[in-house]
Coordinates of C-alpha atoms in Angstrom, one line a residue:
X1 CA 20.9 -0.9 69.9
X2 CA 23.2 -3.5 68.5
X3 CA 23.7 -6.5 65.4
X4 CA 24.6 -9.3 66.8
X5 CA 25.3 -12.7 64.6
X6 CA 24.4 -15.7 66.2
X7 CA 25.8 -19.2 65.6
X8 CA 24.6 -23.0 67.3
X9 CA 25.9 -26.2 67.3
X10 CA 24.6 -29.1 68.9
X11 CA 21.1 -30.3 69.7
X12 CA 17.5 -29.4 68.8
X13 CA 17.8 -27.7 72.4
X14 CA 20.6 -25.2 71.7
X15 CA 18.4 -24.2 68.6
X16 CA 15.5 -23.7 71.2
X17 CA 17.6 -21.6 73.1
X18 CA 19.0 -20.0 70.2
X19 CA 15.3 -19.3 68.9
X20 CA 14.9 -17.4 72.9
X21 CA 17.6 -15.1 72.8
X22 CA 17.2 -14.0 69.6
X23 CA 13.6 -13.5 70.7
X24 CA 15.0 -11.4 73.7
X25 CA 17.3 -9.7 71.5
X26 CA 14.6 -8.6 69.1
X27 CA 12.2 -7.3 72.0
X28 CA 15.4 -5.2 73.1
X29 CA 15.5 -3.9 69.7
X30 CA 18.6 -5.5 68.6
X31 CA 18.6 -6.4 65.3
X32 CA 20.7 -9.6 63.4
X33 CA 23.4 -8.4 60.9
X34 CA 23.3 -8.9 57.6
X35 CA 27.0 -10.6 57.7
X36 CA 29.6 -11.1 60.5
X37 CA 31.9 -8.5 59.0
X38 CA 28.6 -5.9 60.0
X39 CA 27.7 -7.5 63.5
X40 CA 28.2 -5.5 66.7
X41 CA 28.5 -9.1 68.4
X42 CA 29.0 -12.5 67.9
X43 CA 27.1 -15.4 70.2
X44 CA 28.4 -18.9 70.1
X45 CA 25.9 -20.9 71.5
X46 CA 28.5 -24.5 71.9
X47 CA 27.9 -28.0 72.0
X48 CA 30.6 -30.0 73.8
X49 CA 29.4 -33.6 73.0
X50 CA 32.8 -35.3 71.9
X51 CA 36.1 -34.1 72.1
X52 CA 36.4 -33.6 68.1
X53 CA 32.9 -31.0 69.1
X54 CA 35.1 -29.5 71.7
X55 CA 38.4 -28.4 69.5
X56 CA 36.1 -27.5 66.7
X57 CA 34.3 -25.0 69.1
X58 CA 37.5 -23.6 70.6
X59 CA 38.8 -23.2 66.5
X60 CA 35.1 -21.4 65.5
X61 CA 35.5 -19.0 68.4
X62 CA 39.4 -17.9 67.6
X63 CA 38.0 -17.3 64.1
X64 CA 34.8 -15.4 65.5
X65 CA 36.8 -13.4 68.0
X66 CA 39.1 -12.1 64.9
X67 CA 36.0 -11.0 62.7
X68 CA 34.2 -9.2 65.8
X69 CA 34.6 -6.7 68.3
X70 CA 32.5 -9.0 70.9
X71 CA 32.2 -12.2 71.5
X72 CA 29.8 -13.9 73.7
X73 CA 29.9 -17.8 74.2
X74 CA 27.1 -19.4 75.4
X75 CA 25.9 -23.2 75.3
X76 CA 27.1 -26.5 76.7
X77 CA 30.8 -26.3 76.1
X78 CA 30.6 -22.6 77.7
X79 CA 28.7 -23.9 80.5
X80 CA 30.5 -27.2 81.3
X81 CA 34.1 -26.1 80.4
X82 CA 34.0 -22.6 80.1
X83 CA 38.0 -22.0 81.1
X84 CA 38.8 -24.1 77.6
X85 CA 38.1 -21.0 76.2
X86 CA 40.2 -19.0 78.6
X87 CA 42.9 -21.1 78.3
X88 CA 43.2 -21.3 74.5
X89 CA 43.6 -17.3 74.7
X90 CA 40.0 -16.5 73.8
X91 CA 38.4 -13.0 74.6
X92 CA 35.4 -14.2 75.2
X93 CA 32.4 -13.4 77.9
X94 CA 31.1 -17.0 78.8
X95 CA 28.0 -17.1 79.9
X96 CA 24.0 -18.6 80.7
X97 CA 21.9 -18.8 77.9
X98 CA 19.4 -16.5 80.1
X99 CA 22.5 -13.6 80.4
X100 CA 23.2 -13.4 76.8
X101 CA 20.4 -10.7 75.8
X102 CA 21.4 -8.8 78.9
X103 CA 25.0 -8.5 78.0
X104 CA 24.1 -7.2 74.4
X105 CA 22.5 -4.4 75.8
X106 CA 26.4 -3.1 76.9
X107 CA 24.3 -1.2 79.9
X108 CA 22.2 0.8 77.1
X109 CA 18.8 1.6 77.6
X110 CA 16.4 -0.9 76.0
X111 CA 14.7 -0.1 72.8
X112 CA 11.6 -2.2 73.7
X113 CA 9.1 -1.6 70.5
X114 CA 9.0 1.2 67.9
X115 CA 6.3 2.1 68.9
X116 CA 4.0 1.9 72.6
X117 CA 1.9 -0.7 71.3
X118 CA 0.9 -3.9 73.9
X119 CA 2.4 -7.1 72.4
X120 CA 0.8 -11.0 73.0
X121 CA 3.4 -13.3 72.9
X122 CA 1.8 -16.6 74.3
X123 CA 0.9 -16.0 78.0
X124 CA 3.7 -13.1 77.9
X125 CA 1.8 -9.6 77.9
X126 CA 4.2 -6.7 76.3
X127 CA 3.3 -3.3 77.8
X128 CA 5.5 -0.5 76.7
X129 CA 4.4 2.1 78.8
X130 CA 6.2 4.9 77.6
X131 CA 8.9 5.9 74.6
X132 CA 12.6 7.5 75.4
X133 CA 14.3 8.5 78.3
X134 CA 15.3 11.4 80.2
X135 CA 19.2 10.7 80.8
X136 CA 22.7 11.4 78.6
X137 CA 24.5 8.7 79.2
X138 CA 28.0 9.0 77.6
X139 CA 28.2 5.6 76.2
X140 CA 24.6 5.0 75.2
X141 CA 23.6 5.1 71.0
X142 CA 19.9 4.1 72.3
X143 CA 19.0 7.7 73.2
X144 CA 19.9 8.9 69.4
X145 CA 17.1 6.7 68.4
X146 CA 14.2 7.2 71.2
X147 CA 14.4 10.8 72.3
X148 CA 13.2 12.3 75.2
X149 CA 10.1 10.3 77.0
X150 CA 7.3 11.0 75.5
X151 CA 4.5 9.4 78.4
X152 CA 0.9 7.8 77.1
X153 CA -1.7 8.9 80.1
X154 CA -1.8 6.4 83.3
X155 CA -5.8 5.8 82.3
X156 CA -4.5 4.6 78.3
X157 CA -1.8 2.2 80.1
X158 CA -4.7 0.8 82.3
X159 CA -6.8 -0.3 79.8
X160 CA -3.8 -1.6 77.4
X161 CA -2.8 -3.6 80.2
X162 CA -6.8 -4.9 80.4
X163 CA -6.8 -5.8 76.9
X164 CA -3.7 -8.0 77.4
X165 CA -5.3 -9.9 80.2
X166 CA -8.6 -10.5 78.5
X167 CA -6.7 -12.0 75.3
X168 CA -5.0 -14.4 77.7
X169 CA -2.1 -13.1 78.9
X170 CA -0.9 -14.0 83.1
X171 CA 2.6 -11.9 82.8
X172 CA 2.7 -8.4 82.2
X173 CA 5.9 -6.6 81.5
X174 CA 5.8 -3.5 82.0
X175 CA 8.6 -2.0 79.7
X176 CA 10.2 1.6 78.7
X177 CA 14.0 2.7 78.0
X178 CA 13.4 3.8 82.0
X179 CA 10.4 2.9 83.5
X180 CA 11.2 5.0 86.2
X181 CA 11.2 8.5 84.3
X182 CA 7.2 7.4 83.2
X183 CA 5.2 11.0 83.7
X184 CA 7.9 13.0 83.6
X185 CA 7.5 14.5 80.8
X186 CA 4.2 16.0 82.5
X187 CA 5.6 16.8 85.4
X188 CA 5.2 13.6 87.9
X189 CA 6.5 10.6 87.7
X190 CA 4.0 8.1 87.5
X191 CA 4.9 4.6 87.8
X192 CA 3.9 3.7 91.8
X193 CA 0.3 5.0 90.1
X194 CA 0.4 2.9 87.1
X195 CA 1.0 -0.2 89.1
X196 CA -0.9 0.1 91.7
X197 CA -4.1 1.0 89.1
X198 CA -3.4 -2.0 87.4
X199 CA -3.1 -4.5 90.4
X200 CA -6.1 -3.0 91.5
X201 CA -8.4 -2.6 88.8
X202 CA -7.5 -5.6 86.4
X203 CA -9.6 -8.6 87.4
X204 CA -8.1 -12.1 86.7
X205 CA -5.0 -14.1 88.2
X206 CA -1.9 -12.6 86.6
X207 CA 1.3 -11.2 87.5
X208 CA 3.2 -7.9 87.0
X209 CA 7.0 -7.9 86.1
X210 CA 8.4 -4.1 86.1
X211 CA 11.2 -3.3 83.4
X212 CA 14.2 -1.9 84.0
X213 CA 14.4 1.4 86.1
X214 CA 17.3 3.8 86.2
X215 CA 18.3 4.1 89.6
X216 CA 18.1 8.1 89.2
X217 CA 14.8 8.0 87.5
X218 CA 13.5 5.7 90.7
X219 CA 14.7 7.6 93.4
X220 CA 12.6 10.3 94.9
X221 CA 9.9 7.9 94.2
X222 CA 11.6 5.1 95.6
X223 CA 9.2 5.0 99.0
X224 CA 6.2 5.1 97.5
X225 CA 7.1 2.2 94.9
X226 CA 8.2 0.3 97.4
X227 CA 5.2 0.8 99.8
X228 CA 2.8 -0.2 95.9
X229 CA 4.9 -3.5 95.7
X230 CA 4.6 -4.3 99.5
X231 CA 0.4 -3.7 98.7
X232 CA 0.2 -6.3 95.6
X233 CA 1.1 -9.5 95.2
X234 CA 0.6 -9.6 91.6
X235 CA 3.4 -7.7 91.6
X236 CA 6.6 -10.0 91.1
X237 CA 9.0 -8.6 93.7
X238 CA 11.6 -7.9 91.3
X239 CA 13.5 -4.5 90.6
X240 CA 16.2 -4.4 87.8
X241 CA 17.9 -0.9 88.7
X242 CA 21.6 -0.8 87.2
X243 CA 24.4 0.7 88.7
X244 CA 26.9 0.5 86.6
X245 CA 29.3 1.4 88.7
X246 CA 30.2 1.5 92.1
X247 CA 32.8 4.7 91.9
X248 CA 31.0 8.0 91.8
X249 CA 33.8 9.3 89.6
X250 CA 33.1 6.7 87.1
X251 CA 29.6 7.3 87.4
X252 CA 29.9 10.9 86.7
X253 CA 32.4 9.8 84.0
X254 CA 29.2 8.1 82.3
X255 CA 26.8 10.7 83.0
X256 CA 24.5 8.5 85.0
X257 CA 22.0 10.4 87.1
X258 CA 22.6 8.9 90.2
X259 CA 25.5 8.3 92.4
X260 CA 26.5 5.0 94.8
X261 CA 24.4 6.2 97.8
X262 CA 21.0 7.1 95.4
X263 CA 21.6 3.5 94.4
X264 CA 21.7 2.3 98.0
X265 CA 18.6 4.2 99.1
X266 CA 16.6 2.4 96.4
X267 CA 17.7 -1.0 97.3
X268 CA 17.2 -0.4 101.5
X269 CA 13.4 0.8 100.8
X270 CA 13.1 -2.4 99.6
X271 CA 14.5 -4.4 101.7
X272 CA 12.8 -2.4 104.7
X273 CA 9.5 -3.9 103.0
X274 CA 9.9 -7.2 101.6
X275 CA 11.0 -10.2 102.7
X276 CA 11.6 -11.8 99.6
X277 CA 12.7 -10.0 96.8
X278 CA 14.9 -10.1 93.6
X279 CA 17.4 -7.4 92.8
X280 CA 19.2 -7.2 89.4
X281 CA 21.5 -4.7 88.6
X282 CA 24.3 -4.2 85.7
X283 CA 27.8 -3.2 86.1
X284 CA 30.0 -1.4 83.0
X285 CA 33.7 -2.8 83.8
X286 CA 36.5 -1.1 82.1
X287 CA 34.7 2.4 81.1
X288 CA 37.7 4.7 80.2
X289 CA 38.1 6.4 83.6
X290 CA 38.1 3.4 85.5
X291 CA 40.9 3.0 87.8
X292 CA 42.2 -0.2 89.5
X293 CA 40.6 2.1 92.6
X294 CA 37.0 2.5 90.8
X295 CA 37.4 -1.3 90.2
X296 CA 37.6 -2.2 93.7
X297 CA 34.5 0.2 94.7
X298 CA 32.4 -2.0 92.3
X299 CA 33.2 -4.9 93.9
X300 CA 32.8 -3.8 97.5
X301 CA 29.0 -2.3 96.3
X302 CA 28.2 -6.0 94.7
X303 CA 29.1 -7.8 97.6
X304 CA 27.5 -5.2 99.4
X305 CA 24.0 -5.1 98.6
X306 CA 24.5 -9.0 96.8
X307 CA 21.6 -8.5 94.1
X308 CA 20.3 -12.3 92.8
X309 CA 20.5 -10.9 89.1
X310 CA 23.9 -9.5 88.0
X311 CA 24.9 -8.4 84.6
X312 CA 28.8 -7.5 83.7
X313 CA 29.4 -6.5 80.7
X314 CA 32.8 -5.6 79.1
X315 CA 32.9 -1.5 78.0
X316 CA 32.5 -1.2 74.2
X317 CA 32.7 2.0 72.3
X318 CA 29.3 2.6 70.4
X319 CA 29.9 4.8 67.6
X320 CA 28.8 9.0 68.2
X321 CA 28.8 8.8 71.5
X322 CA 31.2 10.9 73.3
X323 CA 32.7 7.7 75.4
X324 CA 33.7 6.8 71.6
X325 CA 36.1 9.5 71.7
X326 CA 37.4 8.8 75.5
X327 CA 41.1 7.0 75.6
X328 CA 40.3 3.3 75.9
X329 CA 41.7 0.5 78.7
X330 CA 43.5 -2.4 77.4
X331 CA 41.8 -5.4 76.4
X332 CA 43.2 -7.3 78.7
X333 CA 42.9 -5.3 81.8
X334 CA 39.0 -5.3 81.0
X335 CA 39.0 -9.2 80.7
X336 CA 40.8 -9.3 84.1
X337 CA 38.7 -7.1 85.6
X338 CA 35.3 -9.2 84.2
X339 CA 36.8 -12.1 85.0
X340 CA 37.1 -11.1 88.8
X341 CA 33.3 -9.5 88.8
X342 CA 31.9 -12.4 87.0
X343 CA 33.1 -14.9 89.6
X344 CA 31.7 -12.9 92.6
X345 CA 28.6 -12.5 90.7
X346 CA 28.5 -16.5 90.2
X347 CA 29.4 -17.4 94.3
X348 CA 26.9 -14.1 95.3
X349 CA 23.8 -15.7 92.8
X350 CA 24.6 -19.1 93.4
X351 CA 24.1 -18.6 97.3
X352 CA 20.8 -17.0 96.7
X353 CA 19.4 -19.8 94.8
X354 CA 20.9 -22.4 97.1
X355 CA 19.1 -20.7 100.2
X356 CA 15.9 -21.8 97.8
X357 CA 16.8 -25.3 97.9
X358 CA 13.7 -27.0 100.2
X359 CA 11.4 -23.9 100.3
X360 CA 8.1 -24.4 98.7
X361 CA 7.0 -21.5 96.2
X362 CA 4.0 -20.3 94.2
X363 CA 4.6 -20.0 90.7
X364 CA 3.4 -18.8 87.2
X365 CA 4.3 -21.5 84.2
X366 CA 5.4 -19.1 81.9
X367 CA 6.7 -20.5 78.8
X368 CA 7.7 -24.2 77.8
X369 CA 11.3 -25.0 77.9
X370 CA 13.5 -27.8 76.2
X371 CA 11.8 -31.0 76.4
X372 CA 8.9 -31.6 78.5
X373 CA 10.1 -28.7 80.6
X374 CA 8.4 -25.7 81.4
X375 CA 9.8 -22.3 82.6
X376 CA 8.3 -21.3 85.7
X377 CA 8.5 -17.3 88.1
X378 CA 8.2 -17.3 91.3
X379 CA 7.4 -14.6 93.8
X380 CA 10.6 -12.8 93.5
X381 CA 10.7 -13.3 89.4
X382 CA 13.4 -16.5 89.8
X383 CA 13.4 -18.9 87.7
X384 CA 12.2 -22.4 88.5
X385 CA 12.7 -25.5 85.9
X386 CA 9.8 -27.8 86.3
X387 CA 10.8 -31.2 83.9
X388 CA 8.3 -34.0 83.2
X389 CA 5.6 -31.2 82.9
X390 CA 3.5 -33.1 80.6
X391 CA 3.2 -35.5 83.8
X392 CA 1.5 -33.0 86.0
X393 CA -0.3 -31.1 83.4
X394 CA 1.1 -28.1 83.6
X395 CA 1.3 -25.7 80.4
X396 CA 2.0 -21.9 80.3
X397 CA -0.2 -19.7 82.0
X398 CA -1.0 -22.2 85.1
X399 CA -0.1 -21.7 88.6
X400 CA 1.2 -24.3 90.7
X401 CA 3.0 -24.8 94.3
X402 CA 6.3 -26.3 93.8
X403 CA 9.5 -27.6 96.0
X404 CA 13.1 -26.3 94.9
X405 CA 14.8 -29.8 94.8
X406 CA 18.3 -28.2 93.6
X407 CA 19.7 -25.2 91.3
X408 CA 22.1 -24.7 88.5
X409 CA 23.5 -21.0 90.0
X410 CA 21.6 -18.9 88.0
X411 CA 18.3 -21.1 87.8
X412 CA 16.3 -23.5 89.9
X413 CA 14.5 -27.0 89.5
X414 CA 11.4 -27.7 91.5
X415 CA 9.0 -30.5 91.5
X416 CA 5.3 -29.7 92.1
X417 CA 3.4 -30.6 95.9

């Protein structure tokens, strides 16, 4: 769990955006500081529409990166002329609107809901399925908060799940600190059960997006799940398993539950059953016992395996854990080291959603975006900008065939057939 203090500038769409994170943000159970002296992190979401906008954006971010021990930029200006901030000496993570909430986490466990109560937001179905977790990671605070997972009965899940589509909900997320761990507390992991009840029980045209799974928690089950997506196509075809590292002595280091070829066993049964599929994963650069060596075996695992969603977040000491106490890396050798995973992570995401350009895809509208936009999933849980929606009549909870026309690198834009 973090504070995070968010500033915008610009447009009533950067205060959309704005309005979404912190949305994200809250659902992650982040809350905002009550001043920027108490924040965890500082966003900057920018504006960069004159050059007097652009040198007042580089001064509030030297002034933000002084008063906080993160700093995230996001916006126009980060998006358009993100290595202005570099340049100017900033220690900054620029980044998508959509990776901000991600990068908060700082590869914590989410802390979904207080409580495992379904949430209707819109056409968006919340469905924590169970509360706490069952690893020790070094760096993570989350655990002090959640405990040990503590698993409602598949049957309860069910019919929380049937509530949310009868209200009106088409997306289910299915969330947890580590969906993956669901049942173990009663001696069987449950998930692959779960899903496949829901898919096949739950009447009505919706879609199921999994939270994110521990790659230790997944594996040992990781056939079976597989086999329960390959079965159900209102299942999106979307894992979010983080890695965190692609040295097992870092790993170890961290207390993570699984090592580099667990990791690798999850993502083959995958691949050995779907065609079309969407892994994201999260990599910790600059942990304490990361050597220039440990570096290098994150980097040959990304381009490895080449997941289409890729968080890299910067280490940051979390107060009471025992990481707190390890000897830190410089802060420069961790922006370096970012800096080299972030651009792989942009060329390795870009190329997956330019292979989408000219396909034709089914998707869910699932929220409206700036505009007369709308926010669109495919199959695989990528997402698709559909502008003009008002002229084709599409609103959130439709489903529509559209064309990918083109893509932004970490989003696409399609135009309805």
């Amino acid at each position: 769990m973090a504070t995070y203090h968010i500033e915008t500038y610009g447009c009533t769409s950067n205060q959309g955006e704005s309005r979404q994170i912190e949305q994200a943000l809250r659902e992650g159970g982040h809350y905002p500081a009550d001043s920027l002296d108490d924040a965890d992190v500082a966003i900057l979401n920018s504006c960069t529409v004159v050059e007097k906008t652009e040198r007042n954006m580089i001064r509030r971010a030297e002034e933000l990166q002084e008063e906080t021990a993160d700093l995230i930029v996001t916006g126009c200006m980060a998006l358009a002329q993100g290595e202005e901030f570099d340049e100017a000496g900033i220690d900054a993570q620029i980044l998508h609107w959509d990776e901000v909430p991600d990068a908060v986490l700082n590869g914590e466990c989410p802390t979904v809901t207080p409580d495992t109560e379904p949430v209707l937001d819109g056409k968006i179905g919340i469905l924590p399925i169970a509360r706490g977790c069952m690893s020790n990671c070094s760096y993570c605070i989350t655990k002090f908060a959640t405990g040990r997972v503590d698993s409602p009965s598949v049957q309860e899940n069910v019919e929380k799940a049937r509530a949310l589509v009868h209200a009106g909900a088409t997306e289910i997320r299915i969330t947890g600190q580590d969906t993956g761990v669901y049942g173990w507390d009663t001696g069987d992991r449950k998930l692959p059960e779960l899903l496949d009840r829901i898919c096949s029980e739950i009447d009505g045209e919706f879609r199921v997006r999994v939270g994110m799974a521990n790659p230790g928690g997944i594996h040992g089950i990781h056939d079976e799940l597989a086999d329960v997506f390959a079965r159900h196509d209102k299942l999106y075809n979307f894992i979010h398993a983080p890695v965190q590292s692609g040295s097992d002595e870092v790993l170890e280091s961290m207390r993570r539950q699984h090592r580099v070829d667990k990791f690798r066993e999850v993502v083959d049964a995958f691949d050995d059953r779907l065609d079309y599929w969407t892994l994201s994963t999260d990599f910790i650069v600059g942990f304490p016992t990361e050597t220039d060596a440990d570096h290098q075996q994150s980097m040959e695992l990304l381009r490895e395996v080449r997941p289409e969603k890729i968080n890299v977040t910067r280490f940051s000491k979390r107060p009471g854990t025992d990481a707190a106490d390890m000897k830190g890396l410089g802060g420069t050798l961790k922006k370096e080291r970012s800096k080299e995973m972030s651009a792989a992570k942009m060329e390795i995401v870009a190329e997956a959603y330019e292979a989408m350009v000219g396909t034709t895809q089914e998707v869910l509208v699932v929220q409206e975006g700036t505009g007369d936009s709308v926010k669109c999933r495919d199959g695989a849980y990528r997402q698709i900008i559909v502008q003009n929606a008002g002229d084709h009549g599409l609103e959130p909870g439709d489903f529509c065939e559209v064309e990918v026309t083109s893509h932004q690198t970490v989003y696409a834009f399609g135009t309805p057939v």
